[in-house]
Amino acid sequence: MSDFFSSGWSVFILALTVGGLLGCLWLLMVSSRRTVMAEDNSTGHTWDTDLRELNNPLPLWWMILFVATVVFGGVYLVLYPGLGQWGGQLGWTSSSQYQREQDEAGKVLTQAYAAFAKASAADLAQQPTAMAIGERLFINHCAGCHGSDARGSKSFPDLTDTDWLYGGSPETIQETITLGRRGQMPAMAAAVGSAEDIRNLANHVLSLSGSAHNEIAAHRGREKFAACTGCHGTEGRGNQALGAPNLTDKIWLHGWGEDAIIAMINKGKVNEMPGQAGRLSPAQIHVLSAYVWSLSQAGHITP
């Protein structure tokens, strides 16, 4: 793009802009000249027998306003960018104004969040102001995936229960929001065996949570679960250090049932939550973390 905006283009834009302003003044001069067309001060045109077009001069107020507009345009172009590469006498740029506004907003936010900086998540959960700010942060930055009620949907965790892939402590939640998470289950079809073996394993997984399953197939698939214990543990209770879900509850993030589990074994899954460190300040993340933590603490927070 720097090659496109060469000095030649700057000269072209400057000439076009200045020429436009001078052209407006020239047009005004030409239009203000009166030419006698008829003795009755008309243009000589008549419509509907008696409708005449008068040859009156331009109103003085209109001419003054027109000239003032052109002069204003000229002064503006001297003070602000607009004449090619000319930066303007005031040195104004949109980027500098944006940065100045961001700095001013940052000062206001710093003052607003200062009261919450040293408070724990439990303390913030009891402060209506902090929770109102946290809720607004959640709506703006998290609701797109987790829903406005934070109950999530398929492939997006419910934040109102106590089932946490990586842990539900305030510190862990803050780490998750700051850095994001990338969960991955590799495709395990090759390690499990045949399509029948995969079906048996799926039924065994269903049996771990007491979900409806084929008992015979589940019994046959118990041995195949050895391929899963590295992440989910020998009892299938998961591993928060790896983000491996607990298979013994009835919470199914990516879909429930034999077909859904078979698809997971065959294809694997990659799920990612983006980190918010580049969008939110540490103070905002602190308050947001406390709000998210409070969502799963219903009945456990003492007012």
PDB file of C-alpha atoms in Angstrom:
ATOM      1  CA  MET A   1       0.000   0.000   0.000  1.00  0.00           C
ATOM      2  CA  SER A   2       2.910   2.382   0.636  1.00  0.00           C
ATOM      3  CA  ASP A   3       3.865   2.063  -3.030  1.00  0.00           C
ATOM      4  CA  PHE A   4       0.327   2.956  -4.076  1.00  0.00           C
ATOM      5  CA  PHE A   5       0.251   6.175  -2.066  1.00  0.00           C
ATOM      6  CA  SER A   6       3.198   7.771  -3.831  1.00  0.00           C
ATOM      7  CA  SER A   7       3.998  11.490  -4.041  1.00  0.00           C
ATOM      8  CA  GLY A   8       2.251  11.594  -7.422  1.00  0.00           C
ATOM      9  CA  TRP A   9      -1.039  10.632  -5.827  1.00  0.00           C
ATOM     10  CA  SER A  10      -0.495  13.267  -3.148  1.00  0.00           C
ATOM     11  CA  VAL A  11      -0.090  15.961  -5.795  1.00  0.00           C
ATOM     12  CA  PHE A  12      -3.143  14.677  -7.656  1.00  0.00           C
ATOM     13  CA  ILE A  13      -5.322  14.790  -4.532  1.00  0.00           C
ATOM     14  CA  LEU A  14      -4.020  18.244  -3.600  1.00  0.00           C
ATOM     15  CA  ALA A  15      -4.734  19.605  -7.068  1.00  0.00           C
ATOM     16  CA  LEU A  16      -8.179  18.009  -7.152  1.00  0.00           C
ATOM     17  CA  THR A  17      -9.137  19.404  -3.744  1.00  0.00           C
ATOM     18  CA  VAL A  18      -7.845  22.928  -4.285  1.00  0.00           C
ATOM     19  CA  GLY A  19      -9.234  22.938  -7.821  1.00  0.00           C
ATOM     20  CA  GLY A  20     -12.639  21.966  -6.449  1.00  0.00           C
ATOM     21  CA  LEU A  21     -12.675  24.878  -4.004  1.00  0.00           C
ATOM     22  CA  LEU A  22     -11.545  27.380  -6.641  1.00  0.00           C
ATOM     23  CA  GLY A  23     -14.064  25.905  -9.066  1.00  0.00           C
ATOM     24  CA  CYS A  24     -16.845  26.582  -6.584  1.00  0.00           C
ATOM     25  CA  LEU A  25     -15.833  30.231  -6.376  1.00  0.00           C
ATOM     26  CA  TRP A  26     -15.613  30.470 -10.171  1.00  0.00           C
ATOM     27  CA  LEU A  27     -19.067  28.941 -10.480  1.00  0.00           C
ATOM     28  CA  LEU A  28     -20.408  31.511  -8.033  1.00  0.00           C
ATOM     29  CA  MET A  29     -18.904  34.385 -10.046  1.00  0.00           C
ATOM     30  CA  VAL A  30     -20.365  33.067 -13.288  1.00  0.00           C
ATOM     31  CA  SER A  31     -23.777  32.480 -11.756  1.00  0.00           C
ATOM     32  CA  SER A  32     -23.926  35.918 -10.113  1.00  0.00           C
ATOM     33  CA  ARG A  33     -23.609  37.780 -13.422  1.00  0.00           C
ATOM     34  CA  ARG A  34     -26.936  39.104 -14.648  1.00  0.00           C
ATOM     35  CA  THR A  35     -27.756  38.988 -18.320  1.00  0.00           C
ATOM     36  CA  VAL A  36     -30.623  41.102 -19.573  1.00  0.00           C
ATOM     37  CA  MET A  37     -33.025  38.758 -21.316  1.00  0.00           C
ATOM     38  CA  ALA A  38     -36.294  40.685 -21.462  1.00  0.00           C
ATOM     39  CA  GLU A  39     -37.644  44.116 -20.565  1.00  0.00           C
ATOM     40  CA  ASP A  40     -39.899  42.690 -17.829  1.00  0.00           C
ATOM     41  CA  ASN A  41     -36.923  41.201 -15.886  1.00  0.00           C
ATOM     42  CA  SER A  42     -37.790  37.669 -16.971  1.00  0.00           C
ATOM     43  CA  THR A  43     -35.852  35.073 -18.859  1.00  0.00           C
ATOM     44  CA  GLY A  44     -38.349  35.309 -21.665  1.00  0.00           C
ATOM     45  CA  HIS A  45     -39.820  31.889 -20.876  1.00  0.00           C
ATOM     46  CA  THR A  46     -43.558  31.581 -20.230  1.00  0.00           C
ATOM     47  CA  TRP A  47     -45.559  28.506 -19.164  1.00  0.00           C
ATOM     48  CA  ASP A  48     -49.280  28.027 -18.805  1.00  0.00           C
ATOM     49  CA  THR A  49     -49.944  31.409 -20.412  1.00  0.00           C
ATOM     50  CA  ASP A  50     -48.834  33.615 -17.481  1.00  0.00           C
ATOM     51  CA  LEU A  51     -46.198  31.674 -15.527  1.00  0.00           C
ATOM     52  CA  ARG A  52     -42.862  33.503 -16.009  1.00  0.00           C
ATOM     53  CA  GLU A  53     -39.301  32.709 -14.882  1.00  0.00           C
ATOM     54  CA  LEU A  54     -37.782  35.886 -13.423  1.00  0.00           C
ATOM     55  CA  ASN A  55     -34.171  36.858 -13.986  1.00  0.00           C
ATOM     56  CA  ASN A  56     -33.432  37.887 -10.373  1.00  0.00           C
ATOM     57  CA  PRO A  57     -29.876  37.887  -8.985  1.00  0.00           C
ATOM     58  CA  LEU A  58     -28.753  35.309  -6.420  1.00  0.00           C
ATOM     59  CA  PRO A  59     -29.795  36.279  -2.854  1.00  0.00           C
ATOM     60  CA  LEU A  60     -27.031  38.065  -0.966  1.00  0.00           C
ATOM     61  CA  TRP A  61     -27.366  35.818   2.094  1.00  0.00           C
ATOM     62  CA  TRP A  62     -26.974  32.746  -0.117  1.00  0.00           C
ATOM     63  CA  MET A  63     -23.819  34.145  -1.736  1.00  0.00           C
ATOM     64  CA  ILE A  64     -22.325  35.010   1.666  1.00  0.00           C
ATOM     65  CA  LEU A  65     -23.097  31.510   2.975  1.00  0.00           C
ATOM     66  CA  PHE A  66     -21.592  29.928  -0.152  1.00  0.00           C
ATOM     67  CA  VAL A  67     -18.367  31.938   0.148  1.00  0.00           C
ATOM     68  CA  ALA A  68     -18.172  31.259   3.897  1.00  0.00           C
ATOM     69  CA  THR A  69     -18.484  27.519   3.208  1.00  0.00           C
ATOM     70  CA  VAL A  70     -15.616  27.607   0.715  1.00  0.00           C
ATOM     71  CA  VAL A  71     -13.470  29.669   3.108  1.00  0.00           C
ATOM     72  CA  PHE A  72     -14.257  27.260   5.935  1.00  0.00           C
ATOM     73  CA  GLY A  73     -13.218  24.372   3.711  1.00  0.00           C
ATOM     74  CA  GLY A  74      -9.923  26.090   2.924  1.00  0.00           C
ATOM     75  CA  VAL A  75      -9.166  26.842   6.586  1.00  0.00           C
ATOM     76  CA  TYR A  76     -10.057  23.272   7.538  1.00  0.00           C
ATOM     77  CA  LEU A  77      -7.635  21.873   4.954  1.00  0.00           C
ATOM     78  CA  VAL A  78      -4.862  24.059   6.334  1.00  0.00           C
ATOM     79  CA  LEU A  79      -5.448  22.898   9.911  1.00  0.00           C
ATOM     80  CA  TYR A  80      -6.280  19.235   9.308  1.00  0.00           C
ATOM     81  CA  PRO A  81      -5.123  16.497   6.877  1.00  0.00           C
ATOM     82  CA  GLY A  82      -6.796  16.537   3.496  1.00  0.00           C
ATOM     83  CA  LEU A  83      -4.311  17.883   0.984  1.00  0.00           C
ATOM     84  CA  GLY A  84      -2.455  14.747  -0.022  1.00  0.00           C
ATOM     85  CA  GLN A  85       0.487  14.163   2.317  1.00  0.00           C
ATOM     86  CA  TRP A  86      -0.052  17.442   4.137  1.00  0.00           C
ATOM     87  CA  GLY A  87      -0.595  16.617   7.805  1.00  0.00           C
ATOM     88  CA  GLY A  88      -2.222  19.881   8.826  1.00  0.00           C
ATOM     89  CA  GLN A  89      -0.978  22.646  11.098  1.00  0.00           C
ATOM     90  CA  LEU A  90      -2.564  21.069  14.192  1.00  0.00           C
ATOM     91  CA  GLY A  91      -0.908  17.686  13.631  1.00  0.00           C
ATOM     92  CA  TRP A  92      -4.187  15.845  14.228  1.00  0.00           C
ATOM     93  CA  THR A  93      -4.542  12.176  13.263  1.00  0.00           C
ATOM     94  CA  SER A  94      -7.346   9.711  13.842  1.00  0.00           C
ATOM     95  CA  SER A  95      -4.930   7.281  15.486  1.00  0.00           C
ATOM     96  CA  SER A  96      -3.695   9.896  17.969  1.00  0.00           C
ATOM     97  CA  GLN A  97      -7.256  10.863  18.852  1.00  0.00           C
ATOM     98  CA  TYR A  98      -8.196   7.189  19.294  1.00  0.00           C
ATOM     99  CA  GLN A  99      -5.192   6.613  21.544  1.00  0.00           C
ATOM    100  CA  ARG A 100      -5.995   9.713  23.576  1.00  0.00           C
ATOM    101  CA  GLU A 101      -9.581   8.556  24.070  1.00  0.00           C
ATOM    102  CA  GLN A 102      -8.367   5.085  25.032  1.00  0.00           C
ATOM    103  CA  ASP A 103      -5.969   6.574  27.572  1.00  0.00           C
ATOM    104  CA  GLU A 104      -8.733   8.684  29.085  1.00  0.00           C
ATOM    105  CA  ALA A 105     -11.067   5.698  29.240  1.00  0.00           C
ATOM    106  CA  GLY A 106      -8.259   3.645  30.803  1.00  0.00           C
ATOM    107  CA  LYS A 107      -7.871   6.192  33.590  1.00  0.00           C
ATOM    108  CA  VAL A 108     -11.587   6.076  34.327  1.00  0.00           C
ATOM    109  CA  LEU A 109     -11.578   2.263  34.335  1.00  0.00           C
ATOM    110  CA  THR A 110      -8.533   2.141  36.588  1.00  0.00           C
ATOM    111  CA  GLN A 111     -10.295   4.298  39.129  1.00  0.00           C
ATOM    112  CA  ALA A 112     -13.488   2.227  38.868  1.00  0.00           C
ATOM    113  CA  TYR A 113     -11.692  -1.098  39.391  1.00  0.00           C
ATOM    114  CA  ALA A 114      -9.308   0.128  42.095  1.00  0.00           C
ATOM    115  CA  ALA A 115     -11.842  -0.708  44.810  1.00  0.00           C
ATOM    116  CA  PHE A 116     -11.926  -4.366  43.717  1.00  0.00           C
ATOM    117  CA  ALA A 117      -8.192  -4.968  43.244  1.00  0.00           C
ATOM    118  CA  LYS A 118      -7.440  -6.561  46.644  1.00  0.00           C
ATOM    119  CA  ALA A 119     -10.788  -8.243  47.233  1.00  0.00           C
ATOM    120  CA  SER A 120     -11.088 -12.013  46.935  1.00  0.00           C
ATOM    121  CA  ALA A 121     -13.622 -13.716  44.694  1.00  0.00           C
ATOM    122  CA  ALA A 122     -15.765 -14.543  47.733  1.00  0.00           C
ATOM    123  CA  ASP A 123     -15.742 -10.891  48.806  1.00  0.00           C
ATOM    124  CA  LEU A 124     -16.525  -9.630  45.305  1.00  0.00           C
ATOM    125  CA  ALA A 125     -19.392 -12.105  45.008  1.00  0.00           C
ATOM    126  CA  GLN A 126     -21.102 -10.253  47.854  1.00  0.00           C
ATOM    127  CA  GLN A 127     -20.653  -6.801  46.313  1.00  0.00           C
ATOM    128  CA  PRO A 128     -23.597  -5.894  44.033  1.00  0.00           C
ATOM    129  CA  THR A 129     -21.540  -3.294  42.170  1.00  0.00           C
ATOM    130  CA  ALA A 130     -18.747  -5.741  41.380  1.00  0.00           C
ATOM    131  CA  MET A 131     -21.210  -8.423  40.293  1.00  0.00           C
ATOM    132  CA  ALA A 132     -23.078  -5.937  38.077  1.00  0.00           C
ATOM    133  CA  ILE A 133     -19.805  -5.031  36.363  1.00  0.00           C
ATOM    134  CA  GLY A 134     -18.859  -8.706  36.098  1.00  0.00           C
ATOM    135  CA  GLU A 135     -22.219  -9.541  34.552  1.00  0.00           C
ATOM    136  CA  ARG A 136     -21.799  -6.808  31.950  1.00  0.00           C
ATOM    137  CA  LEU A 137     -18.296  -8.055  31.124  1.00  0.00           C
ATOM    138  CA  PHE A 138     -19.688 -11.565  30.781  1.00  0.00           C
ATOM    139  CA  ILE A 139     -22.489 -10.454  28.465  1.00  0.00           C
ATOM    140  CA  ASN A 140     -20.063  -8.537  26.264  1.00  0.00           C
ATOM    141  CA  HIS A 141     -17.252 -11.081  26.067  1.00  0.00           C
ATOM    142  CA  CYS A 142     -18.514 -14.544  27.072  1.00  0.00           C
ATOM    143  CA  ALA A 143     -22.226 -14.811  26.294  1.00  0.00           C
ATOM    144  CA  GLY A 144     -21.596 -15.422  22.601  1.00  0.00           C
ATOM    145  CA  CYS A 145     -20.419 -18.939  23.472  1.00  0.00           C
ATOM    146  CA  HIS A 146     -21.739 -19.668  26.951  1.00  0.00           C
ATOM    147  CA  GLY A 147     -25.103 -17.932  26.545  1.00  0.00           C
ATOM    148  CA  SER A 148     -26.486 -14.951  28.426  1.00  0.00           C
ATOM    149  CA  ASP A 149     -27.533 -17.295  31.267  1.00  0.00           C
ATOM    150  CA  ALA A 150     -24.065 -18.964  31.275  1.00  0.00           C
ATOM    151  CA  ARG A 151     -25.635 -22.406  30.827  1.00  0.00           C
ATOM    152  CA  GLY A 152     -23.745 -23.021  27.621  1.00  0.00           C
ATOM    153  CA  SER A 153     -24.820 -25.341  24.827  1.00  0.00           C
ATOM    154  CA  LYS A 154     -23.369 -28.247  22.883  1.00  0.00           C
ATOM    155  CA  SER A 155     -19.549 -27.932  22.912  1.00  0.00           C
ATOM    156  CA  PHE A 156     -19.744 -24.862  25.180  1.00  0.00           C
ATOM    157  CA  PRO A 157     -19.543 -25.643  28.934  1.00  0.00           C
ATOM    158  CA  ASP A 158     -22.274 -24.794  31.409  1.00  0.00           C
ATOM    159  CA  LEU A 159     -20.703 -22.411  33.917  1.00  0.00           C
ATOM    160  CA  THR A 160     -23.508 -22.650  36.462  1.00  0.00           C
ATOM    161  CA  ASP A 161     -22.838 -26.256  37.546  1.00  0.00           C
ATOM    162  CA  THR A 162     -19.862 -27.656  39.451  1.00  0.00           C
ATOM    163  CA  ASP A 163     -18.456 -29.696  36.560  1.00  0.00           C
ATOM    164  CA  TRP A 164     -15.171 -28.064  35.566  1.00  0.00           C
ATOM    165  CA  LEU A 165     -12.802 -29.435  32.935  1.00  0.00           C
ATOM    166  CA  TYR A 166      -9.761 -27.611  34.333  1.00  0.00           C
ATOM    167  CA  GLY A 167     -10.937 -26.771  37.844  1.00  0.00           C
ATOM    168  CA  GLY A 168     -13.386 -24.307  39.313  1.00  0.00           C
ATOM    169  CA  SER A 169     -11.295 -22.353  41.795  1.00  0.00           C
ATOM    170  CA  PRO A 170     -11.191 -18.564  41.336  1.00  0.00           C
ATOM    171  CA  GLU A 171      -7.478 -18.781  40.490  1.00  0.00           C
ATOM    172  CA  THR A 172      -8.017 -21.445  37.828  1.00  0.00           C
ATOM    173  CA  ILE A 173     -10.949 -19.570  36.318  1.00  0.00           C
ATOM    174  CA  GLN A 174      -8.830 -16.422  36.138  1.00  0.00           C
ATOM    175  CA  GLU A 175      -6.052 -18.389  34.415  1.00  0.00           C
ATOM    176  CA  THR A 176      -8.551 -19.830  31.946  1.00  0.00           C
ATOM    177  CA  ILE A 177      -9.975 -16.429  31.060  1.00  0.00           C
ATOM    178  CA  THR A 178      -6.525 -14.863  30.774  1.00  0.00           C
ATOM    179  CA  LEU A 179      -4.729 -17.496  28.698  1.00  0.00           C
ATOM    180  CA  GLY A 180      -7.611 -19.453  27.191  1.00  0.00           C
ATOM    181  CA  ARG A 181      -7.760 -23.227  26.873  1.00  0.00           C
ATOM    182  CA  ARG A 182      -7.232 -25.681  24.061  1.00  0.00           C
ATOM    183  CA  GLY A 183      -8.725 -29.101  24.722  1.00  0.00           C
ATOM    184  CA  GLN A 184      -7.966 -31.961  22.381  1.00  0.00           C
ATOM    185  CA  MET A 185      -9.026 -35.570  22.278  1.00  0.00           C
ATOM    186  CA  PRO A 186      -7.124 -37.486  19.600  1.00  0.00           C
ATOM    187  CA  ALA A 187      -8.910 -39.902  17.309  1.00  0.00           C
ATOM    188  CA  MET A 188      -8.635 -43.291  19.054  1.00  0.00           C
ATOM    189  CA  ALA A 189     -10.129 -45.636  16.454  1.00  0.00           C
ATOM    190  CA  ALA A 190      -6.764 -47.141  15.521  1.00  0.00           C
ATOM    191  CA  ALA A 191      -5.885 -47.796  19.175  1.00  0.00           C
ATOM    192  CA  VAL A 192      -9.261 -49.345  19.999  1.00  0.00           C
ATOM    193  CA  GLY A 193      -9.683 -51.735  17.083  1.00  0.00           C
ATOM    194  CA  SER A 194     -12.598 -52.711  14.887  1.00  0.00           C
ATOM    195  CA  ALA A 195     -15.938 -50.966  14.513  1.00  0.00           C
ATOM    196  CA  GLU A 196     -17.419 -53.562  16.876  1.00  0.00           C
ATOM    197  CA  ASP A 197     -14.726 -52.842  19.456  1.00  0.00           C
ATOM    198  CA  ILE A 198     -15.489 -49.104  19.190  1.00  0.00           C
ATOM    199  CA  ARG A 199     -19.209 -49.774  19.678  1.00  0.00           C
ATOM    200  CA  ASN A 200     -18.475 -51.902  22.743  1.00  0.00           C
ATOM    201  CA  LEU A 201     -16.219 -49.193  24.180  1.00  0.00           C
ATOM    202  CA  ALA A 202     -18.924 -46.574  23.626  1.00  0.00           C
ATOM    203  CA  ASN A 203     -21.377 -48.658  25.635  1.00  0.00           C
ATOM    204  CA  HIS A 204     -18.815 -49.127  28.391  1.00  0.00           C
ATOM    205  CA  VAL A 205     -18.369 -45.348  28.560  1.00  0.00           C
ATOM    206  CA  LEU A 206     -22.143 -44.962  28.831  1.00  0.00           C
ATOM    207  CA  SER A 207     -22.203 -47.484  31.659  1.00  0.00           C
ATOM    208  CA  LEU A 208     -19.730 -45.443  33.702  1.00  0.00           C
ATOM    209  CA  SER A 209     -22.365 -42.762  34.280  1.00  0.00           C
ATOM    210  CA  GLY A 210     -25.274 -45.174  34.611  1.00  0.00           C
ATOM    211  CA  SER A 211     -26.677 -44.030  31.276  1.00  0.00           C
ATOM    212  CA  ALA A 212     -28.777 -46.342  29.102  1.00  0.00           C
ATOM    213  CA  HIS A 213     -26.470 -48.866  27.426  1.00  0.00           C
ATOM    214  CA  ASN A 214     -26.112 -52.399  26.111  1.00  0.00           C
ATOM    215  CA  GLU A 215     -24.778 -54.403  29.055  1.00  0.00           C
ATOM    216  CA  ILE A 216     -23.186 -57.145  26.970  1.00  0.00           C
ATOM    217  CA  ALA A 217     -21.430 -54.653  24.710  1.00  0.00           C
ATOM    218  CA  ALA A 218     -20.328 -52.625  27.735  1.00  0.00           C
ATOM    219  CA  HIS A 219     -18.810 -55.713  29.357  1.00  0.00           C
ATOM    220  CA  ARG A 220     -16.895 -56.481  26.173  1.00  0.00           C
ATOM    221  CA  GLY A 221     -15.708 -52.915  25.885  1.00  0.00           C
ATOM    222  CA  ARG A 222     -14.289 -52.703  29.412  1.00  0.00           C
ATOM    223  CA  GLU A 223     -10.932 -54.049  28.313  1.00  0.00           C
ATOM    224  CA  LYS A 224     -10.764 -51.538  25.432  1.00  0.00           C
ATOM    225  CA  PHE A 225     -11.106 -48.660  27.919  1.00  0.00           C
ATOM    226  CA  ALA A 226      -7.419 -49.167  28.689  1.00  0.00           C
ATOM    227  CA  ALA A 227      -6.710 -46.941  25.666  1.00  0.00           C
ATOM    228  CA  CYS A 228      -8.519 -44.070  27.438  1.00  0.00           C
ATOM    229  CA  THR A 229      -7.145 -44.339  30.964  1.00  0.00           C
ATOM    230  CA  GLY A 230      -4.097 -42.174  30.219  1.00  0.00           C
ATOM    231  CA  CYS A 231      -6.371 -39.102  30.162  1.00  0.00           C
ATOM    232  CA  HIS A 232      -9.641 -40.149  31.789  1.00  0.00           C
ATOM    233  CA  GLY A 233      -8.177 -42.361  34.527  1.00  0.00           C
ATOM    234  CA  THR A 234      -8.857 -46.013  35.299  1.00  0.00           C
ATOM    235  CA  GLU A 235     -12.280 -45.137  36.738  1.00  0.00           C
ATOM    236  CA  GLY A 236     -13.123 -42.601  34.025  1.00  0.00           C
ATOM    237  CA  ARG A 237     -13.253 -39.666  36.423  1.00  0.00           C
ATOM    238  CA  GLY A 238     -11.143 -37.460  34.204  1.00  0.00           C
ATOM    239  CA  ASN A 239      -8.102 -35.308  34.858  1.00  0.00           C
ATOM    240  CA  GLN A 240      -8.409 -31.555  35.364  1.00  0.00           C
ATOM    241  CA  ALA A 241      -4.698 -31.087  34.756  1.00  0.00           C
ATOM    242  CA  LEU A 242      -5.311 -32.238  31.175  1.00  0.00           C
ATOM    243  CA  GLY A 243      -8.850 -30.939  30.795  1.00  0.00           C
ATOM    244  CA  ALA A 244     -10.054 -34.540  30.343  1.00  0.00           C
ATOM    245  CA  PRO A 245     -13.757 -34.727  31.255  1.00  0.00           C
ATOM    246  CA  ASN A 246     -15.265 -36.900  33.960  1.00  0.00           C
ATOM    247  CA  LEU A 247     -17.097 -39.760  32.214  1.00  0.00           C
ATOM    248  CA  THR A 248     -18.863 -40.956  35.350  1.00  0.00           C
ATOM    249  CA  ASP A 249     -21.318 -38.064  35.561  1.00  0.00           C
ATOM    250  CA  LYS A 250     -24.136 -37.422  33.116  1.00  0.00           C
ATOM    251  CA  ILE A 251     -22.757 -34.222  31.672  1.00  0.00           C
ATOM    252  CA  TRP A 252     -21.985 -34.613  27.966  1.00  0.00           C
ATOM    253  CA  LEU A 253     -20.357 -31.529  26.495  1.00  0.00           C
ATOM    254  CA  HIS A 254     -20.279 -32.698  22.876  1.00  0.00           C
ATOM    255  CA  GLY A 255     -23.379 -34.855  22.703  1.00  0.00           C
ATOM    256  CA  TRP A 256     -24.838 -37.910  24.434  1.00  0.00           C
ATOM    257  CA  GLY A 257     -25.558 -41.401  23.240  1.00  0.00           C
ATOM    258  CA  GLU A 258     -23.830 -44.299  21.532  1.00  0.00           C
ATOM    259  CA  ASP A 259     -23.548 -42.573  18.149  1.00  0.00           C
ATOM    260  CA  ALA A 260     -22.049 -39.391  19.664  1.00  0.00           C
ATOM    261  CA  ILE A 261     -19.430 -41.333  21.619  1.00  0.00           C
ATOM    262  CA  ILE A 262     -18.538 -43.487  18.609  1.00  0.00           C
ATOM    263  CA  ALA A 263     -18.041 -40.324  16.535  1.00  0.00           C
ATOM    264  CA  MET A 264     -15.794 -38.910  19.273  1.00  0.00           C
ATOM    265  CA  ILE A 265     -13.672 -42.063  19.369  1.00  0.00           C
ATOM    266  CA  ASN A 266     -13.389 -42.184  15.581  1.00  0.00           C
ATOM    267  CA  LYS A 267     -12.760 -38.510  14.847  1.00  0.00           C
ATOM    268  CA  GLY A 268     -11.495 -36.999  18.085  1.00  0.00           C
ATOM    269  CA  LYS A 269     -12.253 -33.412  19.029  1.00  0.00           C
ATOM    270  CA  VAL A 270     -10.500 -30.059  19.317  1.00  0.00           C
ATOM    271  CA  ASN A 271     -12.198 -27.383  21.378  1.00  0.00           C
ATOM    272  CA  GLU A 272     -10.715 -23.982  22.086  1.00  0.00           C
ATOM    273  CA  MET A 273     -11.531 -21.066  24.321  1.00  0.00           C
ATOM    274  CA  PRO A 274      -9.608 -17.929  23.259  1.00  0.00           C
ATOM    275  CA  GLY A 275      -7.647 -16.060  25.876  1.00  0.00           C
ATOM    276  CA  GLN A 276      -8.963 -12.649  26.856  1.00  0.00           C
ATOM    277  CA  ALA A 277      -5.705 -11.060  28.020  1.00  0.00           C
ATOM    278  CA  GLY A 278      -5.518  -8.953  24.874  1.00  0.00           C
ATOM    279  CA  ARG A 279      -9.074  -7.674  25.224  1.00  0.00           C
ATOM    280  CA  LEU A 280      -9.490  -7.208  28.958  1.00  0.00           C
ATOM    281  CA  SER A 281      -7.250  -5.645  31.567  1.00  0.00           C
ATOM    282  CA  PRO A 282      -6.066  -7.712  34.577  1.00  0.00           C
ATOM    283  CA  ALA A 283      -8.484  -5.751  36.773  1.00  0.00           C
ATOM    284  CA  GLN A 284     -11.410  -6.595  34.486  1.00  0.00           C
ATOM    285  CA  ILE A 285     -10.416 -10.263  34.378  1.00  0.00           C
ATOM    286  CA  HIS A 286     -10.244 -10.279  38.186  1.00  0.00           C
ATOM    287  CA  VAL A 287     -13.834  -9.070  38.491  1.00  0.00           C
ATOM    288  CA  LEU A 288     -15.059 -11.290  35.644  1.00  0.00           C
ATOM    289  CA  SER A 289     -13.434 -14.342  37.227  1.00  0.00           C
ATOM    290  CA  ALA A 290     -15.199 -13.640  40.496  1.00  0.00           C
ATOM    291  CA  TYR A 291     -18.513 -13.335  38.658  1.00  0.00           C
ATOM    292  CA  VAL A 292     -18.022 -16.615  36.766  1.00  0.00           C
ATOM    293  CA  TRP A 293     -17.000 -18.343  39.998  1.00  0.00           C
ATOM    294  CA  SER A 294     -20.126 -17.048  41.745  1.00  0.00           C
ATOM    295  CA  LEU A 295     -22.366 -18.607  39.079  1.00  0.00           C
ATOM    296  CA  SER A 296     -21.559 -22.105  40.361  1.00  0.00           C
ATOM    297  CA  GLN A 297     -21.740 -21.156  44.028  1.00  0.00           C
ATOM    298  CA  ALA A 298     -25.505 -20.839  44.407  1.00  0.00           C
ATOM    299  CA  GLY A 299     -26.375 -21.691  47.981  1.00  0.00           C
ATOM    300  CA  HIS A 300     -22.711 -21.742  49.048  1.00  0.00           C
ATOM    301  CA  ILE A 301     -22.049 -18.012  49.364  1.00  0.00           C
ATOM    302  CA  THR A 302     -22.950 -16.599  52.757  1.00  0.00           C
ATOM    303  CA  PRO A 303     -24.408 -13.094  52.465  1.00  0.00           C
TER     304      PRO A 303
END
